[in-house]
Amino acid sequence: MMTDLSHEIPYAGNGPSQSRVRPGPAFLIYFHIIACCISLVLVSRSYEYAHIWYDDSFLYNAIVVIAAFALVSILFTIAPFSFGYFVGFYFYTMILGFLWLACFTKFEYDREMASVSAAASAVAFLLPALMITAPIRRSYTLSARALEQLLSFILVLGTATIVAGAVYNFRLVAVENIYNFRNELQFPTILNYVIGIVSNALLPFAFACYAIRKDYWRAAATLFLLLLFYPITLSKLAFFSPIWLLGIAVLSRFLEERTTVVLTLFLPMLAGIIFIGFGQEALLYFGTINYRMIAIPSSALDHYNDFFSRHDLTYFCQISFLKPFVDCPYDEQLSIVMGKAYGLGNFNASAFATEGVASVGLLFSPVVLFLCGLVIAFGNAVSAKLPPRFILMSGAIFPQTFLNVPTTTVLLTNGAATLFLLWYLMPRTDVQINKTSGILPI
Amino acid sequence: MLEQKSISQIIRFRLRTFLFVLLGTLFVLSLGVLLLAKDFVVKSSIEVGSALVNDRMEALEPPDQVARQITGVYLSAALLTLFQKGVPIPDLVVIQNLKADPVGRSIIITSVGDASLEGVSKELQHLIIDRTIKDRAAFVNGITKGFDIKIDSARRTQADLRNQSTAILSEIEANGARAETIRKQLEDYRTELSTKFQRAAPLKSQDERITVEAEIRELRDQISLLQALAKEVSTERSRAIRDLAEIRRQTEDQSKTIASTERDKQLLGETRITLPPSLIPLPLGPRRLFFLFGALAVSILAAFGTVILLHRFDK
């Protein structure tokens, strides 16, 4: 008789002592893979100047490469939900896109080796990120009262940060015009860090707590504070964060978490594919989602592979606190070096490109990415036994951030380490999470 | 891990379904792979017109621009021509995937398709090449004409300079003769002067002495005049020699201009065919083993997905 898996309490990261987890989505992921490929073909038609190419002659080769890498998606069907699942799926999509682009790229580097390295790095990252979900022993937990105070403090800190940031810049600008003013932004270093931590970690954390408790007014207030970061930072991420969090909250209310993770990428990308069929008016949406959000991280890996096939490796010298100890062949930040080399603006990229290809080259990239996977696995461990929906909402901003910024930067500047700390301190019992009733309102 | 056991239990529970979907999908896809037709390549190449610039052969037009023109402009026109000639649309759809890749000064034009489309592919490439060459011929003709005009002009200038140098040579010779005449006259005057000095010395009569002294003074004036004239003639001769040297230099320059322009004209290359459209006699076969591996991967995914889907429906 089949074991009934449907009444399982859906805590993330139950660890080996817990019951089995039912399988995640399979065909949905396959449709997502197909949609990715179609999206990249459409992107190549409008954005060939950004070195995103497509050629019919290599289509069959690309299909075979994608089909082979699609086997890795089985991990996403069998693995339980965790923070690593969330981040890992986004990285998987990025590597899938890179493998597709590598079949058509006109850059002159060893594409076969780069593709094998990228696929190996992806697997090396995913194995710990998906499979290590055991909780760690916690020596301290916030009480319900302390949690209340913390949430209030976050709202106050958020407001104070917005006020401080507004002193330096506050402009109401349309999204398509932000680049006219972005170069003028100058914040003190400490304020940069605070803005990153508050907008990426603290406010989403607060939103998740309020949403889980059904404290909708405070949840809305948190979203409003998040939105106010847009006129200050002029960042697309800041503009879309409230909609993003709201979307994840709604999706996760009705769907299983792993399905939600897949849909957060699949649905916007599919909408872009459909909209672009209606003409160039949809180019703003298509450019923001299909090009900037999905294609650019993969294309960045293509560019970094090309650049570092002909230039010296960095051996992590781009990490600021390592710079005094390592000789650096580059005086400027990597994103600026790449921007000057390819003329496409500052070109920052994920750990696969920066801490992998740029730092240690193709051969040792999987080793570095395995270590990054362990860092994410630590995130799984500290968030174990938290409601999956809570993890989804509180960590919602980070998968996108991980795609575009090195892991060390995400941890320190963007607040991932802070979020890990908050997860660690979060109470796990039903009563302490929900102040109004003892029933976990998932 | 317990999660894996769960999945493996699910697959074991639906093993027949799994194997049925796996083998069925694999069979269908393998059939498709094995039936994939071998393609053939029709290739041609042209060399973009070139000229000597700073002692290096340079293309008259960037080859990558010509390549873009081929795929962007000429291809469409050629396809239209073929359509008007009655070539079926499905064939045009296949052959429209023509590629033009710049390699140095050459452009390699490639069409990949079924062997039955060899004739149409060749005709397409011929149309494109003819149009490419024709559009550039006028430009090269213009350059050639420019060279011819430059050579003619240099030759005329050279002839004028030669005439001038002949005239100056005559002038120098005439000056030489004049200088000789003046020198002889000076010698005569000096001889006469010394004679007069000798005649004057023994004269006792005052009147005779005055007359001889007046003649001596006159002779001295004549000698001074002649010396001044000799100096003028010498200066003129020097100027004429300098002018002659300058004209000879200019004549030499014109000779060099003629030589280099004739060399440039000889080295000017028109856009030309280096390889006419030809069927490469090696089939461009699909890498069947590679594709079969892909078919296996897709089959595994399809079987796995089906089993998981059925399991979820059961729940």
CSV table of C-alpha atoms in Angstrom, one decimal, chain A residues 108-401:
chain,number,residue,atom,x,y,z
A,108,GLU,CA,35.8,32.5,-29.2
A,109,TYR,CA,36.4,30.5,-26.0
A,110,ASP,CA,36.3,26.8,-25.3
A,111,ARG,CA,32.6,26.4,-25.2
A,112,GLU,CA,32.5,22.7,-24.6
A,113,MET,CA,34.8,23.0,-21.6
A,114,ALA,CA,32.8,26.0,-20.3
A,115,SER,CA,29.5,24.1,-20.7
A,116,VAL,CA,30.8,21.1,-18.9
A,117,SER,CA,32.3,23.3,-16.1
A,118,ALA,CA,29.0,25.2,-15.7
A,119,ALA,CA,26.9,22.0,-15.6
A,120,ALA,CA,29.3,20.4,-13.1
A,121,SER,CA,29.3,23.6,-11.0
A,122,ALA,CA,25.5,23.6,-11.0
A,123,VAL,CA,25.4,20.0,-9.8
A,124,ALA,CA,28.1,20.7,-7.2
A,125,PHE,CA,26.1,23.6,-5.9
A,126,LEU,CA,22.7,21.9,-6.0
A,127,LEU,CA,23.7,18.7,-4.2
A,128,PRO,CA,24.4,20.4,-0.8
A,129,ALA,CA,21.9,23.2,-1.4
A,130,LEU,CA,19.0,20.8,-2.0
A,131,MET,CA,20.0,17.8,0.0
A,132,ILE,CA,21.4,19.2,3.2
A,133,THR,CA,18.3,20.3,5.1
A,134,ALA,CA,18.9,18.9,8.6
A,135,PRO,CA,18.3,21.5,11.4
A,136,ILE,CA,21.2,22.8,13.5
A,137,ARG,CA,21.0,22.9,17.3
A,138,ARG,CA,19.8,26.3,18.5
A,139,SER,CA,21.0,27.8,21.7
A,140,TYR,CA,18.7,30.8,21.7
A,141,THR,CA,15.2,31.6,20.4
A,142,LEU,CA,13.3,34.8,20.5
A,143,SER,CA,10.3,34.9,22.8
A,144,ALA,CA,7.0,36.0,21.3
A,145,ARG,CA,7.4,39.4,23.0
A,146,ALA,CA,10.9,39.8,21.7
A,147,LEU,CA,9.7,38.9,18.2
A,148,GLU,CA,7.0,41.6,18.5
A,149,GLN,CA,9.6,44.1,19.5
A,150,LEU,CA,11.9,43.1,16.7
A,151,LEU,CA,9.2,43.5,14.1
A,152,SER,CA,8.4,47.0,15.4
A,153,PHE,CA,12.1,47.8,15.4
A,154,ILE,CA,12.3,46.7,11.8
A,155,LEU,CA,9.5,49.0,10.8
A,156,VAL,CA,11.1,51.9,12.7
A,157,LEU,CA,14.5,51.1,11.2
A,158,GLY,CA,13.0,50.9,7.8
A,159,THR,CA,11.4,54.3,8.2
A,160,ALA,CA,14.6,55.8,9.5
A,161,THR,CA,16.6,54.4,6.6
A,162,ILE,CA,14.2,55.8,4.1
A,163,VAL,CA,14.4,59.2,5.7
A,164,ALA,CA,18.2,59.1,5.8
A,165,GLY,CA,18.3,57.8,2.2
A,166,ALA,CA,15.9,60.5,1.0
A,167,VAL,CA,18.3,63.2,2.2
A,168,TYR,CA,20.8,62.0,-0.5
A,169,ASN,CA,18.3,61.2,-3.2
A,170,PHE,CA,14.6,61.1,-3.7
A,171,ARG,CA,13.4,61.2,-7.3
A,172,LEU,CA,10.1,60.0,-8.7
A,173,VAL,CA,11.3,58.7,-12.1
A,174,ALA,CA,9.8,56.2,-14.5
A,175,VAL,CA,11.5,52.8,-14.6
A,176,GLU,CA,12.7,53.2,-18.1
A,177,ASN,CA,14.5,56.5,-17.1
A,178,ILE,CA,16.3,55.4,-14.0
A,179,TYR,CA,19.7,55.0,-15.8
A,180,ASN,CA,19.7,58.7,-16.5
A,181,PHE,CA,20.2,59.3,-12.8
A,182,ARG,CA,21.7,56.2,-11.4
A,183,ASN,CA,25.3,57.3,-11.9
A,184,GLU,CA,24.6,60.4,-9.8
A,185,LEU,CA,23.7,58.3,-6.7
A,186,GLN,CA,26.2,58.7,-3.9
A,187,PHE,CA,25.4,57.3,-0.5
A,188,PRO,CA,27.8,56.9,2.5
A,189,THR,CA,29.1,53.3,2.7
A,190,ILE,CA,27.3,52.6,6.0
A,191,LEU,CA,24.0,53.8,4.5
A,192,ASN,CA,24.5,51.5,1.5
A,193,TYR,CA,24.9,48.5,3.7
A,194,VAL,CA,21.8,49.5,5.8
A,195,ILE,CA,19.7,50.0,2.7
A,196,GLY,CA,20.7,46.7,1.4
A,197,ILE,CA,20.0,44.8,4.6
A,198,VAL,CA,16.8,46.6,5.4
A,199,SER,CA,15.2,46.3,1.9
A,200,ASN,CA,16.4,42.8,1.1
A,201,ALA,CA,16.3,41.0,4.4
A,202,LEU,CA,14.5,42.9,7.3
A,203,LEU,CA,11.4,44.2,5.6
A,204,PRO,CA,10.6,41.0,3.7
A,205,PHE,CA,11.2,39.2,7.0
A,206,ALA,CA,8.7,41.5,8.7
A,207,PHE,CA,6.3,41.1,5.8
A,208,ALA,CA,6.4,37.4,6.1
A,209,CYS,CA,5.7,37.5,9.8
A,210,TYR,CA,2.8,39.8,9.4
A,211,ALA,CA,1.4,37.8,6.4
A,212,ILE,CA,1.6,34.5,8.2
A,213,ARG,CA,-0.3,36.1,11.2
A,214,LYS,CA,-2.8,37.6,8.8
A,215,ASP,CA,-1.9,41.1,10.1
A,216,TYR,CA,-2.6,42.6,6.7
A,217,TRP,CA,-2.4,46.2,7.7
A,218,ARG,CA,1.1,45.9,9.0
A,219,ALA,CA,2.0,43.7,6.0
A,220,ALA,CA,0.7,46.4,3.7
A,221,ALA,CA,2.7,49.0,5.6
A,222,THR,CA,5.9,46.9,5.1
A,223,LEU,CA,5.2,46.7,1.4
A,224,PHE,CA,4.7,50.5,1.3
A,225,LEU,CA,8.0,51.0,3.0
A,226,LEU,CA,9.7,48.7,0.5
A,227,LEU,CA,8.2,50.7,-2.3
A,228,LEU,CA,9.6,53.9,-0.9
A,229,PHE,CA,13.1,52.6,-1.5
A,230,TYR,CA,12.6,52.9,-5.2
A,231,PRO,CA,12.8,56.7,-5.4
A,232,ILE,CA,15.9,56.5,-3.3
A,233,THR,CA,17.9,53.7,-4.9
A,234,LEU,CA,16.3,54.0,-8.4
A,235,SER,CA,16.6,50.2,-8.6
A,236,LYS,CA,14.2,48.0,-10.6
A,237,LEU,CA,14.4,45.4,-7.8
A,238,ALA,CA,13.2,48.0,-5.3
A,239,PHE,CA,10.3,48.9,-7.6
A,240,PHE,CA,9.1,45.4,-8.1
A,241,SER,CA,9.8,44.0,-4.6
A,242,PRO,CA,6.4,44.8,-3.2
A,243,ILE,CA,4.6,43.2,-6.2
A,244,TRP,CA,7.0,40.3,-6.0
A,245,LEU,CA,6.4,39.6,-2.3
A,246,LEU,CA,2.6,40.0,-2.8
A,247,GLY,CA,2.7,37.6,-5.7
A,248,ILE,CA,4.6,35.0,-3.7
A,249,ALA,CA,2.3,35.4,-0.7
A,250,VAL,CA,-0.7,34.8,-2.9
A,251,LEU,CA,0.8,31.9,-4.9
A,252,SER,CA,2.1,30.1,-1.8
A,253,ARG,CA,-1.3,30.5,-0.2
A,254,PHE,CA,-2.9,28.2,-2.7
A,255,LEU,CA,0.0,26.1,-4.1
A,256,GLU,CA,2.7,23.9,-2.8
A,257,GLU,CA,5.9,25.7,-2.2
A,258,ARG,CA,8.0,24.0,-4.8
A,259,THR,CA,5.4,24.6,-7.4
A,260,THR,CA,5.3,28.3,-6.3
A,261,VAL,CA,9.1,28.5,-6.7
A,262,VAL,CA,8.9,27.2,-10.3
A,263,LEU,CA,5.9,29.5,-11.1
A,264,THR,CA,7.7,32.6,-9.9
A,265,LEU,CA,10.0,32.2,-12.9
A,266,PHE,CA,7.8,30.4,-15.3
A,267,LEU,CA,4.7,32.6,-15.2
A,268,PRO,CA,6.4,36.0,-15.7
A,269,MET,CA,8.6,34.5,-18.5
A,270,LEU,CA,5.6,32.9,-20.2
A,271,ALA,CA,3.7,36.2,-20.0
A,272,GLY,CA,6.6,37.9,-21.7
A,273,ILE,CA,6.6,35.2,-24.5
A,274,ILE,CA,2.9,35.7,-25.1
A,275,PHE,CA,3.0,39.5,-24.8
A,276,ILE,CA,5.8,40.0,-27.3
A,277,GLY,CA,3.6,38.3,-29.9
A,278,PHE,CA,1.4,41.4,-29.7
A,279,GLY,CA,4.1,43.7,-30.9
A,280,GLN,CA,6.8,46.1,-29.8
A,281,GLU,CA,4.6,47.7,-27.2
A,282,ALA,CA,5.3,44.8,-24.9
A,283,LEU,CA,9.0,45.4,-25.2
A,284,LEU,CA,9.2,47.2,-21.9
A,285,TYR,CA,7.8,44.2,-20.1
A,286,PHE,CA,9.7,41.7,-22.2
A,287,GLY,CA,12.9,43.7,-21.7
A,288,THR,CA,12.5,43.8,-18.0
A,289,ILE,CA,11.5,40.2,-17.4
A,290,ASN,CA,12.7,38.0,-20.2
A,291,TYR,CA,15.8,40.0,-21.0
A,292,ARG,CA,17.0,41.6,-17.8
A,293,MET,CA,15.7,39.1,-15.2
A,294,ILE,CA,16.2,35.8,-17.0
A,295,ALA,CA,18.6,36.2,-19.9
A,296,ILE,CA,21.2,38.6,-18.5
A,297,PRO,CA,22.5,36.4,-15.7
A,298,SER,CA,23.1,33.6,-18.3
A,299,SER,CA,24.6,36.0,-20.8
A,300,ALA,CA,26.9,37.4,-18.0
A,301,LEU,CA,28.3,33.9,-17.6
A,302,ASP,CA,28.9,33.8,-21.4
A,303,HIS,CA,30.7,37.1,-21.2
A,304,TYR,CA,32.8,36.2,-18.2
A,305,ASN,CA,33.9,32.9,-19.8
A,306,ASP,CA,35.0,34.9,-22.9
A,307,PHE,CA,36.8,37.5,-20.9
A,308,PHE,CA,38.7,35.2,-18.6
A,309,SER,CA,39.7,32.8,-21.4
A,310,ARG,CA,42.0,35.7,-22.5
A,311,HIS,CA,42.8,37.5,-19.2
A,312,ASP,CA,44.3,36.8,-15.8
A,313,LEU,CA,42.1,35.2,-13.2
A,314,THR,CA,41.4,37.2,-10.1
A,315,TYR,CA,41.9,34.5,-7.4
A,316,PHE,CA,39.2,36.3,-5.3
A,317,CYS,CA,41.0,39.6,-5.3
A,318,GLN,CA,37.7,41.3,-6.2
A,319,ILE,CA,36.5,40.6,-2.6
A,320,SER,CA,37.4,43.8,-0.8
A,321,PHE,CA,38.7,42.2,2.4
A,322,LEU,CA,40.9,39.8,0.5
A,323,LYS,CA,42.4,42.5,-1.7
A,324,PRO,CA,45.3,43.4,0.7
A,325,PHE,CA,46.4,39.7,0.6
A,326,VAL,CA,46.1,38.8,-3.0
A,327,ASP,CA,47.8,40.5,-6.0
A,328,CYS,CA,45.1,41.9,-8.2
A,329,PRO,CA,45.6,42.3,-12.0
A,330,TYR,CA,42.5,44.7,-12.0
A,331,ASP,CA,42.4,48.0,-10.3
A,332,GLU,CA,38.7,48.5,-10.7
A,333,GLN,CA,35.7,46.4,-9.7
A,334,LEU,CA,35.0,43.4,-11.9
A,335,SER,CA,31.7,44.8,-13.0
A,336,ILE,CA,33.4,48.0,-14.3
A,337,VAL,CA,36.2,46.0,-16.0
A,338,MET,CA,33.6,43.9,-17.8
A,339,GLY,CA,31.5,47.0,-18.6
A,340,LYS,CA,34.5,48.6,-20.3
A,341,ALA,CA,35.5,45.4,-22.1
A,342,TYR,CA,32.0,44.9,-23.7
A,343,GLY,CA,30.4,48.3,-23.7
A,344,LEU,CA,27.2,47.1,-22.2
A,345,GLY,CA,27.3,49.0,-18.9
A,346,ASN,CA,28.5,47.7,-15.5
A,347,PHE,CA,28.3,43.9,-15.7
A,348,ASN,CA,28.0,42.3,-12.4
A,349,ALA,CA,27.2,38.6,-12.2
A,350,SER,CA,26.5,35.6,-10.0
A,351,ALA,CA,28.9,33.4,-8.0
A,352,PHE,CA,29.2,31.1,-11.0
A,353,ALA,CA,30.8,33.9,-13.0
A,354,THR,CA,32.7,35.8,-10.3
A,355,GLU,CA,33.7,33.4,-7.6
A,356,GLY,CA,33.8,30.6,-10.1
A,357,VAL,CA,35.0,31.4,-13.6
A,358,ALA,CA,36.7,34.7,-12.8
A,359,SER,CA,38.4,33.6,-9.6
A,360,VAL,CA,39.6,30.1,-10.2
A,361,GLY,CA,38.8,29.2,-13.8
A,362,LEU,CA,36.8,26.4,-15.4
A,363,LEU,CA,38.5,23.5,-13.8
A,364,PHE,CA,38.1,24.5,-10.1
A,365,SER,CA,34.8,26.3,-10.5
A,366,PRO,CA,32.8,23.3,-9.3
A,367,VAL,CA,34.8,23.2,-6.1
A,368,VAL,CA,34.0,26.8,-5.3
A,369,LEU,CA,30.4,26.4,-6.1
A,370,PHE,CA,30.2,23.4,-3.9
A,371,LEU,CA,31.4,25.6,-1.1
A,372,CYS,CA,28.7,28.2,-2.0
A,373,GLY,CA,26.2,25.3,-1.9
A,374,LEU,CA,27.3,24.6,1.6
A,375,VAL,CA,26.7,28.2,2.6
A,376,ILE,CA,23.2,27.9,1.2
A,377,ALA,CA,22.9,24.6,3.1
A,378,PHE,CA,23.7,26.5,6.2
A,379,GLY,CA,20.7,28.7,5.4
A,380,ASN,CA,18.6,25.5,5.1
A,381,ALA,CA,19.8,24.4,8.5
A,382,VAL,CA,19.0,27.7,10.3
A,383,SER,CA,15.6,27.8,8.6
A,384,ALA,CA,14.7,24.2,9.2
A,385,LYS,CA,11.3,23.6,10.7
A,386,LEU,CA,10.1,27.1,9.8
A,387,PRO,CA,6.9,27.2,7.7
A,388,PRO,CA,7.9,26.9,4.0
A,389,ARG,CA,5.6,29.8,3.1
A,390,PHE,CA,7.4,31.9,5.7
A,391,ILE,CA,10.8,31.0,4.1
A,392,LEU,CA,9.5,31.8,0.7
A,393,MET,CA,8.2,35.2,1.6
A,394,SER,CA,11.1,36.3,3.9
A,395,GLY,CA,13.7,35.1,1.5
A,396,ALA,CA,11.9,36.2,-1.7
A,397,ILE,CA,14.3,38.9,-2.8
A,398,PHE,CA,17.5,36.8,-2.5
A,399,PRO,CA,17.2,34.3,-5.4
A,400,GLN,CA,17.2,37.3,-7.8
A,401,THR,CA,20.0,38.9,-5.9
